[in-house]
Short mmCIF file of C-alpha atoms and ligand atoms in Angstrom, two decimals:
data_model
loop_
_atom_site.label_atom_id
_atom_site.label_comp_id
_atom_site.label_asym_id
_atom_site.label_seq_id
_atom_site.Cartn_x
_atom_site.Cartn_y
_atom_site.Cartn_z
CA MET A 1 -5.38 -30.85 12.97
CA LYS A 2 -6.08 -27.95 10.64
CA ARG A 3 -5.95 -24.56 12.31
CA THR A 4 -9.23 -22.71 12.79
CA GLU A 5 -8.91 -18.95 12.56
CA ILE A 6 -10.15 -17.20 15.64
CA LYS A 7 -12.49 -15.01 13.59
CA THR A 8 -14.21 -18.11 12.21
CA LEU A 9 -14.19 -19.82 15.58
CA LEU A 10 -15.88 -16.94 17.37
CA GLU A 11 -18.68 -16.96 14.81
CA SER A 12 -19.40 -20.67 15.25
CA THR A 13 -21.50 -22.40 17.88
CA ASP A 14 -20.28 -25.96 17.34
CA TYR A 15 -20.14 -26.71 21.05
CA GLY A 16 -18.22 -29.90 21.80
CA LYS A 17 -16.23 -29.85 18.57
CA THR A 18 -12.47 -30.29 18.83
CA VAL A 19 -10.42 -27.59 17.14
CA ASN A 20 -6.90 -26.26 16.86
CA VAL A 21 -6.12 -22.56 17.25
CA LYS A 22 -2.81 -20.81 16.99
CA GLY A 23 -1.89 -17.29 17.98
CA TRP A 24 -0.11 -15.00 20.41
CA VAL A 25 -0.85 -14.61 24.10
CA ARG A 26 -2.32 -11.29 25.07
CA THR A 27 -2.90 -12.04 28.76
CA LYS A 28 -2.76 -14.94 31.18
CA ARG A 29 -4.72 -15.05 34.44
CA GLU A 30 -4.32 -17.87 36.92
CA SER A 31 -6.18 -19.02 39.97
CA LYS A 32 -5.60 -22.13 42.03
CA ASN A 33 -7.26 -24.65 39.74
CA VAL A 34 -7.69 -22.92 36.46
CA ALA A 35 -5.88 -20.55 34.09
CA PHE A 36 -7.34 -18.26 31.42
CA ILE A 37 -5.34 -17.27 28.38
CA ALA A 38 -6.48 -14.64 25.90
CA LEU A 39 -5.16 -15.73 22.51
CA ASN A 40 -5.18 -13.51 19.42
CA ASP A 41 -4.24 -14.44 15.85
CA GLY A 42 -4.96 -11.12 14.16
CA SER A 43 -7.83 -12.48 12.09
CA THR A 44 -10.09 -10.29 14.22
CA ILE A 45 -9.67 -7.77 17.00
CA LYS A 46 -11.24 -10.27 19.39
CA SER A 47 -9.16 -12.76 21.33
CA VAL A 48 -10.45 -16.17 22.23
CA GLN A 49 -10.40 -17.23 25.84
CA ILE A 50 -8.56 -20.49 26.46
CA VAL A 51 -9.65 -22.21 29.67
CA VAL A 52 -6.98 -24.46 31.17
CA ASP A 53 -7.79 -26.85 34.02
CA LYS A 54 -4.63 -27.24 35.98
CA ASN A 55 -2.74 -30.48 36.59
CA PRO A 56 0.95 -30.92 37.38
CA GLU A 57 1.89 -31.59 33.78
CA ILE A 58 0.09 -28.63 32.30
CA GLU A 59 1.38 -26.34 35.04
CA LYS A 60 4.91 -26.88 33.76
CA ILE A 61 3.78 -25.64 30.36
CA LEU A 62 1.78 -22.78 31.88
CA ASP A 63 4.91 -21.51 33.63
CA ASN A 64 6.39 -20.92 30.18
CA ILE A 65 3.41 -19.04 28.85
CA HIS A 66 3.65 -15.26 29.01
CA THR A 67 2.30 -12.31 27.10
CA GLY A 68 3.71 -12.39 23.57
CA ALA A 69 4.35 -16.14 23.39
CA ALA A 70 3.04 -18.06 20.38
CA LEU A 71 0.85 -21.08 21.17
CA SER A 72 -0.87 -23.93 19.44
CA VAL A 73 -3.90 -25.13 21.37
CA ASN A 74 -6.08 -28.17 20.81
CA GLY A 75 -9.34 -28.07 22.68
CA THR A 76 -13.11 -28.24 22.56
CA ILE A 77 -15.45 -25.41 21.84
CA ILE A 78 -17.52 -24.60 24.92
CA GLU A 79 -20.21 -22.07 25.60
CA SER A 80 -18.86 -18.91 27.16
CA PRO A 81 -20.43 -17.87 30.46
CA GLY A 82 -19.19 -14.30 30.02
CA LYS A 83 -20.90 -11.75 27.88
CA GLY A 84 -19.45 -10.39 24.66
CA GLN A 85 -18.69 -13.69 23.05
CA LYS A 86 -20.45 -16.97 22.64
CA VAL A 87 -17.54 -19.41 22.71
CA GLU A 88 -14.36 -20.30 24.57
CA ILE A 89 -11.95 -23.16 24.26
CA GLN A 90 -11.44 -25.80 26.90
CA ALA A 91 -7.79 -26.71 26.37
CA LYS A 92 -6.70 -30.32 25.98
CA GLU A 93 -3.17 -29.84 24.71
CA ILE A 94 -1.03 -26.74 24.63
CA GLU A 95 2.22 -26.36 22.78
CA VAL A 96 4.41 -23.30 23.12
CA LEU A 97 5.51 -22.61 19.55
CA GLY A 98 7.62 -19.60 20.44
CA PRO A 99 8.20 -18.39 23.99
CA ALA A 100 8.52 -14.71 24.94
CA ASP A 101 10.65 -13.73 27.89
CA PRO A 102 8.46 -11.57 30.14
CA GLU A 103 11.51 -9.65 31.35
CA GLU A 104 12.35 -8.60 27.82
CA TYR A 105 9.09 -8.46 25.88
CA PRO A 106 8.34 -4.75 25.47
CA LEU A 107 4.59 -5.09 24.94
CA GLN A 108 3.20 -5.72 28.35
CA PRO A 109 -0.59 -5.89 28.74
CA LYS A 110 -1.01 -2.25 29.68
CA LYS A 111 -1.58 0.95 27.79
CA HIS A 112 1.46 2.07 25.79
CA THR A 113 1.71 5.48 24.17
CA LEU A 114 1.56 5.68 20.38
CA GLU A 115 4.99 7.36 20.47
CA PHE A 116 6.47 4.37 22.27
CA LEU A 117 4.79 1.97 19.86
CA ARG A 118 6.41 3.79 16.93
CA GLU A 119 9.77 2.90 18.42
CA ILE A 120 8.81 -0.77 18.39
CA ALA A 121 7.09 -0.83 15.01
CA HIS A 122 8.31 -4.40 14.55
CA LEU A 123 5.96 -5.46 17.34
CA ARG A 124 3.18 -2.91 17.26
CA PHE A 125 1.08 -5.02 14.88
CA ARG A 126 0.38 -7.12 17.96
CA THR A 127 -1.55 -4.37 19.70
CA ASN A 128 -5.31 -4.04 19.34
CA THR A 129 -4.87 -0.58 17.86
CA PHE A 130 -2.47 -1.56 15.08
CA GLY A 131 -4.26 -4.79 14.37
CA ALA A 132 -7.45 -2.77 13.85
CA ILE A 133 -5.70 -0.16 11.70
CA THR A 134 -4.04 -2.81 9.56
CA ARG A 135 -7.32 -4.60 8.90
CA VAL A 136 -9.15 -1.36 8.10
CA ARG A 137 -6.28 -0.36 5.81
CA HIS A 138 -6.66 -3.62 3.92
CA ALA A 139 -10.42 -3.13 3.63
CA MET A 140 -9.88 0.37 2.22
CA ILE A 141 -7.33 -0.84 -0.34
CA PHE A 142 -9.77 -3.51 -1.46
CA ALA A 143 -12.67 -1.04 -1.58
CA ILE A 144 -10.67 1.36 -3.75
CA HIS A 145 -10.03 -1.29 -6.38
CA LYS A 146 -13.63 -2.47 -6.08
CA TYR A 147 -15.01 1.03 -6.54
CA PHE A 148 -12.99 1.71 -9.65
CA THR A 149 -13.63 -1.71 -11.11
CA GLU A 150 -17.38 -1.31 -10.62
CA ASN A 151 -17.21 2.06 -12.33
CA GLY A 152 -15.32 1.05 -15.46
CA PHE A 153 -11.81 2.23 -14.54
CA TYR A 154 -8.60 0.45 -15.44
CA ASN A 155 -5.72 0.34 -12.99
CA ILE A 156 -2.34 1.29 -14.39
CA HIS A 157 1.08 1.12 -12.80
CA THR A 158 2.91 4.39 -13.26
CA PRO A 159 6.68 4.57 -12.78
CA ILE A 160 8.27 5.03 -9.39
CA ILE A 161 11.51 6.30 -10.85
CA THR A 162 11.04 9.32 -13.09
CA ALA A 163 13.09 11.96 -14.82
CA SER A 164 10.33 14.56 -14.80
CA ASP A 165 9.35 16.77 -11.91
CA ALA A 166 5.59 16.34 -12.17
CA GLU A 167 4.37 19.04 -9.87
CA GLY A 168 7.31 21.30 -9.47
CA ALA A 169 5.86 21.46 -5.97
CA GLY A 170 7.28 18.74 -3.76
CA GLU A 171 10.95 18.29 -3.08
CA MET A 172 12.12 15.06 -4.67
CA PHE A 173 14.41 12.24 -3.63
CA GLN A 174 17.18 11.75 -6.12
CA VAL A 175 17.92 8.28 -7.46
CA THR A 176 21.50 7.69 -8.50
CA THR A 177 24.15 5.02 -8.83
CA LEU A 178 26.98 7.54 -8.95
CA ASP A 179 29.70 7.06 -6.36
CA LEU A 180 28.98 9.92 -3.99
CA ASN A 181 32.59 9.92 -2.84
CA ASN A 182 33.84 10.32 -6.35
CA ILE A 183 31.31 12.25 -8.39
CA PRO A 184 32.11 12.58 -12.10
CA LYS A 185 32.21 16.21 -13.19
CA THR A 186 31.83 17.94 -16.54
CA ASP A 187 34.36 20.50 -17.75
CA ASP A 188 32.20 23.21 -16.15
CA GLY A 189 32.51 21.49 -12.79
CA GLU A 190 28.87 20.33 -12.73
CA VAL A 191 27.82 16.77 -11.87
CA ASP A 192 28.11 14.71 -15.05
CA PHE A 193 24.78 12.93 -15.08
CA ARG A 194 25.59 11.36 -18.45
CA LYS A 195 27.60 8.92 -16.34
CA ASP A 196 24.64 8.15 -14.09
CA PHE A 197 22.43 5.09 -14.50
CA PHE A 198 19.83 6.74 -16.75
CA GLY A 199 22.23 9.19 -18.35
CA LYS A 200 20.32 12.05 -16.72
CA PRO A 201 19.09 13.00 -13.26
CA ALA A 202 16.30 10.79 -11.93
CA ASN A 203 14.02 10.97 -8.93
CA LEU A 204 11.40 9.07 -7.00
CA THR A 205 7.99 10.11 -8.24
CA VAL A 206 5.83 12.67 -6.41
CA SER A 207 2.74 11.64 -8.41
CA GLY A 208 1.68 9.26 -11.14
CA GLN A 209 -0.60 11.82 -12.71
CA LEU A 210 1.27 12.80 -15.84
CA GLU A 211 1.59 9.19 -16.95
CA ALA A 212 -1.99 8.46 -15.90
CA GLU A 213 -3.10 11.25 -18.23
CA LEU A 214 -1.43 9.48 -21.15
CA ALA A 215 -3.43 6.36 -20.40
CA ALA A 216 -6.67 8.26 -19.82
CA LEU A 217 -6.33 9.77 -23.27
CA ALA A 218 -6.73 6.27 -24.66
CA LEU A 219 -8.63 4.17 -22.12
CA SER A 220 -10.88 7.02 -20.92
CA LYS A 221 -11.05 6.01 -17.27
CA VAL A 222 -7.91 4.95 -15.43
CA TYR A 223 -6.45 5.17 -11.94
CA THR A 224 -3.13 4.61 -10.28
CA PHE A 225 -2.66 3.56 -6.67
CA GLY A 226 0.98 3.57 -5.80
CA PRO A 227 3.68 4.91 -3.53
CA THR A 228 4.74 8.53 -3.89
CA PHE A 229 7.66 10.31 -2.31
CA ARG A 230 8.20 13.82 -1.04
CA ALA A 231 11.45 14.97 0.49
CA GLU A 232 9.87 18.04 2.07
CA ASN A 233 11.24 18.53 5.52
CA SER A 234 7.84 19.02 7.08
CA ASN A 235 7.53 17.22 10.36
CA THR A 236 3.76 17.40 10.73
CA SER A 237 1.16 14.88 11.79
CA ARG A 238 -0.18 14.85 8.18
CA HIS A 239 2.96 14.45 6.08
CA LEU A 240 5.04 11.40 5.26
CA ALA A 241 8.11 11.17 3.04
CA GLU A 242 6.65 8.00 1.52
CA PHE A 243 2.91 7.70 1.16
CA TRP A 244 0.34 6.06 -1.09
CA MET A 245 -1.81 7.98 -3.48
CA ILE A 246 -4.93 7.12 -5.43
CA GLU A 247 -5.08 9.05 -8.68
CA PRO A 248 -8.01 8.63 -11.05
CA GLU A 249 -7.75 10.37 -14.40
CA VAL A 250 -10.73 10.59 -16.72
CA ALA A 251 -11.13 11.74 -20.31
CA PHE A 252 -14.22 13.84 -21.11
CA TYR A 253 -14.62 14.84 -17.43
CA ASP A 254 -14.65 18.52 -16.56
CA ILE A 255 -14.01 19.88 -13.09
CA ASN A 256 -17.62 19.36 -12.01
CA ASP A 257 -17.54 15.71 -13.04
CA ASP A 258 -14.23 15.48 -11.19
CA MET A 259 -15.77 16.81 -7.98
CA ASP A 260 -18.71 14.43 -8.32
CA LEU A 261 -16.28 11.54 -8.69
CA ALA A 262 -14.23 12.60 -5.66
CA GLU A 263 -17.28 12.99 -3.45
CA ASP A 264 -18.84 9.74 -4.60
CA MET A 265 -15.61 7.80 -4.11
CA VAL A 266 -14.79 8.94 -0.59
CA LYS A 267 -18.39 8.35 0.48
CA TYR A 268 -18.22 4.87 -1.01
CA LEU A 269 -15.04 4.13 0.94
CA ILE A 270 -16.53 5.34 4.20
CA ARG A 271 -19.70 3.33 3.60
CA TYR A 272 -17.57 0.27 2.87
CA ALA A 273 -15.74 0.70 6.17
CA LEU A 274 -19.01 1.02 8.07
CA GLU A 275 -20.40 -2.09 6.40
CA ASN A 276 -17.30 -4.25 6.78
CA CYS A 277 -15.11 -3.05 9.65
CA MET A 278 -17.49 -2.44 12.55
CA ASP A 279 -15.54 -4.49 15.11
CA ASP A 280 -12.38 -2.54 14.44
CA LEU A 281 -14.12 0.83 14.11
CA GLY A 282 -15.93 0.23 17.38
CA PHE A 283 -12.60 -0.38 19.08
CA LEU A 284 -10.98 2.65 17.45
CA SER A 285 -13.93 4.81 18.45
CA LYS A 286 -13.56 3.80 22.08
CA ARG A 287 -9.83 4.33 21.91
CA GLN A 288 -10.30 7.85 20.60
CA GLN A 289 -12.84 8.71 23.26
CA ASP A 290 -10.54 7.42 26.01
CA GLU A 291 -7.70 9.45 24.56
CA GLU A 292 -9.79 12.61 24.56
CA LYS A 293 -11.23 12.25 28.06
CA SER A 294 -8.90 14.91 29.37
CA LYS A 295 -9.96 17.40 26.70
CA LYS A 296 -12.64 20.01 27.24
CA ALA A 297 -16.06 19.04 25.87
CA ASP A 298 -15.92 21.49 22.97
CA GLU A 299 -12.45 20.30 21.93
CA ARG A 300 -13.42 16.65 21.66
CA SER A 301 -13.98 15.15 18.23
CA MET A 302 -17.30 13.79 17.15
CA GLU A 303 -17.64 10.10 17.97
CA LEU A 304 -15.96 8.17 15.13
CA ILE A 305 -18.89 6.20 13.74
CA GLU A 306 -21.25 9.14 14.09
CA LYS A 307 -18.66 11.27 12.25
CA LEU A 308 -18.37 8.76 9.40
CA ARG A 309 -22.17 8.55 9.03
CA PHE A 310 -22.38 12.33 9.17
CA VAL A 311 -19.99 12.75 6.24
CA ILE A 312 -21.87 10.25 4.09
CA ASP A 313 -25.12 12.11 4.71
CA GLN A 314 -23.78 15.55 3.83
CA GLU A 315 -23.55 17.11 0.45
CA PHE A 316 -20.05 18.58 0.34
CA GLU A 317 -20.04 22.36 0.21
CA ARG A 318 -18.58 23.69 -3.04
CA ILE A 319 -17.13 27.20 -3.04
CA THR A 320 -14.55 29.11 -5.03
CA TYR A 321 -11.19 30.16 -3.65
CA THR A 322 -12.31 33.78 -3.90
CA GLU A 323 -15.37 33.06 -1.73
CA ALA A 324 -13.17 31.16 0.73
CA ILE A 325 -10.81 34.12 1.04
CA ASP A 326 -13.76 36.44 1.77
CA ILE A 327 -15.01 34.15 4.51
CA LEU A 328 -11.55 33.77 6.01
CA ARG A 329 -10.69 37.45 5.85
CA ASN A 330 -13.80 38.30 7.83
CA SER A 331 -13.51 35.38 10.23
CA LYS A 332 -13.02 35.82 13.96
CA PRO A 333 -9.61 34.13 14.17
CA ASN A 334 -8.34 36.33 11.35
CA LYS A 335 -9.66 39.55 12.91
CA LYS A 336 -8.38 38.58 16.35
CA LYS A 337 -5.05 37.53 14.81
CA LYS A 338 -5.47 33.96 16.04
CA PHE A 339 -4.37 32.37 12.76
CA GLN A 340 -0.66 31.73 12.54
CA TYR A 341 -0.82 32.91 8.92
CA LEU A 342 -3.20 35.88 8.65
CA ILE A 343 -5.24 36.18 5.48
CA GLU A 344 -4.40 39.59 4.07
CA GLY A 345 -6.04 39.20 0.71
CA TRP A 346 -6.51 37.36 -2.53
CA GLY A 347 -3.57 35.24 -3.62
CA ALA A 348 -2.63 33.78 -0.26
CA ASP A 349 -2.07 30.04 -0.11
CA LEU A 350 -4.46 28.33 2.27
CA GLN A 351 -2.82 26.69 5.26
CA SER A 352 -4.34 23.77 7.09
CA GLU A 353 -5.58 26.10 9.88
CA HIS A 354 -7.64 27.96 7.28
CA GLU A 355 -8.90 24.78 5.67
CA ARG A 356 -9.96 23.42 9.04
CA TYR A 357 -11.68 26.67 9.98
CA LEU A 358 -13.83 26.50 6.84
CA VAL A 359 -14.70 22.86 7.41
CA GLU A 360 -15.03 22.64 11.17
CA LYS A 361 -16.25 26.08 12.17
CA HIS A 362 -17.86 27.74 9.18
CA PHE A 363 -19.57 25.08 7.08
CA LYS A 364 -19.40 22.17 9.52
CA LYS A 365 -19.04 19.66 6.70
CA PRO A 366 -16.52 18.73 4.00
CA VAL A 367 -15.78 21.56 1.61
CA ILE A 368 -14.52 21.57 -1.96
CA ILE A 369 -12.68 24.71 -3.00
CA THR A 370 -12.27 25.48 -6.69
CA ASP A 371 -10.65 28.05 -8.95
CA TYR A 372 -7.43 28.82 -7.11
CA PRO A 373 -4.95 31.50 -8.21
CA LYS A 374 -2.79 30.00 -10.93
CA ASP A 375 0.38 31.14 -9.19
CA ILE A 376 -0.08 28.75 -6.27
CA LYS A 377 -1.02 25.74 -8.39
CA ALA A 378 0.71 23.38 -10.80
CA PHE A 379 1.43 24.12 -14.45
CA TYR A 380 -0.94 21.51 -15.88
CA MET A 381 -4.18 22.93 -14.48
CA LYS A 382 -6.78 24.30 -16.91
CA GLN A 383 -6.59 28.07 -17.07
CA ASN A 384 -9.82 29.99 -16.60
CA ASP A 385 -10.79 32.84 -18.90
CA ASP A 386 -10.18 35.40 -16.13
CA GLY A 387 -6.45 34.95 -16.71
CA ARG A 388 -5.66 34.57 -13.04
CA THR A 389 -7.30 31.38 -11.78
CA VAL A 390 -7.13 27.71 -12.69
CA ARG A 391 -9.72 24.95 -12.55
CA ALA A 392 -8.29 23.31 -9.43
CA MET A 393 -10.35 21.62 -6.78
CA ASP A 394 -9.24 20.65 -3.27
CA VAL A 395 -11.43 18.55 -1.00
CA LEU A 396 -11.10 19.53 2.66
CA PHE A 397 -12.04 17.28 5.56
CA PRO A 398 -12.53 17.87 9.28
CA GLN A 399 -9.40 17.31 11.41
CA ILE A 400 -7.27 16.82 8.33
CA GLY A 401 -7.61 19.73 5.96
CA GLU A 402 -6.73 18.79 2.39
CA ILE A 403 -7.47 15.16 1.66
CA ILE A 404 -7.75 15.46 -2.14
CA GLY A 405 -6.10 17.79 -4.62
CA GLY A 406 -7.26 17.71 -8.21
CA SER A 407 -8.08 19.69 -11.32
CA GLN A 408 -9.29 19.80 -14.84
CA ARG A 409 -6.14 19.61 -16.95
CA GLU A 410 -5.02 22.14 -19.53
CA ASP A 411 -5.90 20.55 -22.86
CA ASP A 412 -4.89 23.47 -25.09
CA TYR A 413 -1.40 22.95 -26.50
CA ASP A 414 -0.39 26.60 -26.69
CA LYS A 415 -1.61 27.50 -23.22
CA LEU A 416 0.12 24.49 -21.72
CA TYR A 417 3.32 25.17 -23.64
CA ASN A 418 3.40 28.80 -22.56
CA ARG A 419 2.78 27.91 -18.95
CA ILE A 420 5.63 25.41 -18.99
CA LYS A 421 7.92 28.09 -20.40
CA GLU A 422 6.66 30.71 -17.94
CA MET A 423 7.34 28.44 -14.99
CA GLY A 424 10.80 27.54 -16.21
CA ILE A 425 10.07 23.83 -16.53
CA PRO A 426 12.59 22.17 -18.86
CA GLU A 427 10.64 21.63 -22.05
CA GLU A 428 12.75 18.68 -23.16
CA SER A 429 11.56 16.60 -20.19
CA MET A 430 7.92 17.28 -21.11
CA TRP A 431 7.77 16.66 -24.86
CA TRP A 432 5.76 13.46 -24.49
CA TYR A 433 3.26 15.09 -22.19
CA LEU A 434 2.84 18.04 -24.55
CA GLU A 435 2.29 15.74 -27.53
CA THR A 436 -0.94 14.42 -26.07
CA ARG A 437 -2.29 17.95 -26.58
CA LYS A 438 -1.33 17.81 -30.22
CA PHE A 439 -3.10 14.58 -31.12
CA GLY A 440 -6.72 14.11 -30.15
CA SER A 441 -6.60 16.37 -27.13
CA VAL A 442 -9.80 16.41 -25.07
CA ILE A 443 -11.11 17.81 -21.81
CA HIS A 444 -9.95 15.60 -18.97
CA SER A 445 -9.65 15.75 -15.21
CA GLY A 446 -8.35 13.86 -12.23
CA PHE A 447 -7.26 14.09 -8.65
CA GLY A 448 -4.97 12.66 -6.00
CA LEU A 449 -6.33 11.23 -2.78
CA GLY A 450 -3.71 10.71 -0.09
CA PHE A 451 -4.40 7.21 1.15
CA GLU A 452 -2.98 7.80 4.62
CA ARG A 453 -5.01 11.00 5.01
CA MET A 454 -8.10 8.95 4.18
CA MET A 455 -6.94 6.40 6.75
CA LEU A 456 -6.59 9.16 9.37
CA PHE A 457 -10.17 10.12 8.76
CA VAL A 458 -11.63 6.63 8.78
CA THR A 459 -9.74 5.46 11.88
CA GLY A 460 -9.90 8.71 13.84
CA MET A 461 -6.17 8.51 14.50
CA GLY A 462 -4.37 11.80 15.03
CA ASN A 463 -0.94 11.13 13.53
CA ILE A 464 -0.23 9.89 10.02
CA ARG A 465 2.71 7.83 11.37
CA ASP A 466 0.17 5.57 13.00
CA VAL A 467 -1.87 4.62 9.94
CA ILE A 468 0.95 3.21 7.79
CA PRO A 469 2.89 0.14 8.89
CA PHE A 470 6.36 1.63 8.47
CA PRO A 471 6.36 5.42 8.39
CA ARG A 472 9.11 7.30 6.62
CA THR A 473 9.66 10.82 7.93
CA PRO A 474 12.72 13.06 8.24
CA LEU A 475 15.45 11.26 10.22
CA ASN A 476 13.27 8.18 10.55
CA CYS A 477 13.90 5.16 8.37
CA GLU A 478 14.08 2.30 10.88
CA PHE A 479 12.38 -1.04 10.28
P1 ATP B 1 -0.45 19.60 1.48
O1 ATP B 1 -0.73 21.00 1.03
O2 ATP B 1 -1.42 19.08 2.48
O3 ATP B 1 0.99 19.38 1.87
P2 ATP B 1 -0.20 19.03 -1.30
O4 ATP B 1 -1.05 20.11 -1.84
O5 ATP B 1 1.27 19.15 -1.36
O6 ATP B 1 -0.65 18.68 0.20
P3 ATP B 1 -0.90 17.29 -3.49
O7 ATP B 1 0.35 17.48 -4.24
O8 ATP B 1 -2.14 17.98 -3.96
O9 ATP B 1 -0.63 17.63 -1.96
O10 ATP B 1 -1.17 15.71 -3.30
C1 ATP B 1 -2.45 15.12 -3.36
C2 ATP B 1 -2.84 14.51 -2.03
O11 ATP B 1 -1.81 13.70 -1.51
C3 ATP B 1 -3.11 15.53 -0.95
O12 ATP B 1 -4.40 16.01 -1.03
C4 ATP B 1 -2.89 14.72 0.31
O13 ATP B 1 -4.05 13.93 0.60
C5 ATP B 1 -1.80 13.75 -0.08
N1 ATP B 1 -0.47 14.19 0.37
C6 ATP B 1 0.30 15.18 -0.13
N2 ATP B 1 1.49 15.26 0.49
C7 ATP B 1 1.48 14.29 1.42
C8 ATP B 1 2.45 13.84 2.37
N3 ATP B 1 3.64 14.41 2.47
N4 ATP B 1 2.11 12.78 3.16
C9 ATP B 1 0.92 12.19 3.05
N5 ATP B 1 -0.04 12.56 2.17
C10 ATP B 1 0.24 13.60 1.36
MN1 MN B 2 -2.78 19.93 -3.09
#
């Protein structure tokens, strides 16, 4: 018999129909004459209840059924007497496809901490929490491609291995085939990269932006959505060494168009989640509230679905860096020296504590900050006439801080060239990028949205390690 997915089954009311379901046992409860098995196949957060009337033959099978075992069940759809779902399955035949030893199976039907689940990432997909996150993650990936497709963008694959340091910001992972125990040296005693695979040093990319710009200056509207790598040794709940980034790049867009695009896109994604992932979001909302029970009322986060609706309904606040510094300098936590990094004056880089203050305490909604000092931003950002700021824009979200970093790009050849020189970026690795400013250069803009930061926001999870299947962080590369 063809397998019916549990999601489809739970939506049907074909009482009396015989079906086959397959999945993994979440729980088994037994009384004298009957057993109940909750079976989940990951197609939905909901498990189907399998009702088993006991007889000597089936009891032998039941003895082998424990949490974690894989089953195939043939049975009839019956009306469920319980609330919550309409149907159950009255089992006729049960086959244990793969047993799970209850003494050894680490995922017992009780609450496990997220930290423990990270240690068993090979099994954590089988929890309600990670099932929900994985399905929402898929929905968001789909919605991203849908959004761009509907808006006339073309997806391009930018390289993962690169010989240019795009941002000059993030530490990069080096890619080499040199024998590390026997490194070829030049006469000066330096590593002889001419002997390496590409004949020069190469790294894993920190961003697909520079290449996306090349495409935008021909196809007008493009985006990349790929893995990016940062070797920064920052063990925070918002940083991964390997994460996914969405980077649209658009010709003829200035910074204001760029901000409109960013705001419209994240709102679209949130709306898509609300329209398509309610079962999972409902579960994640409850999970978050349970988790925060022990917190004081004013430290608890807004209920997840309410928070998502709230963000869609708000117009994001748009302020300049200079205005942000004024607000922060005069803020209570700055005056009372509560910030870890005190804001002394103009020029300071904003830390996540400052970003969160602006969003959560001051404006109480997402904030877009523009026109940052050029010295704390990348070389490719459009220089303002004041000589000290660039047309950058960062989108800041509650609980997360920076979720998007973007800018209008410098389209003037001389200004870009001088900035590259000033910042000591090797010109010979940038010739192709510079050439686009020689031939048909136009205003253009783009941004990078960290996909896992977006996932943190949509799922209400607190640690970025829990919204990607296999997190890569310092000293952690298992699975
Ligand atoms: P932050 O200051 O938060 O470390 P950044 O300014 O270094 O971020 P950008 O280079 O502007 O980040 O990258 C664009 C986006 O990519 C960020 O807005 C963020 O959403 C995401 N991002 C950056 N670094 C990481 C990381 N290590 N792990 C996960 N997401 C990241
Ligand atoms: Mn940034």
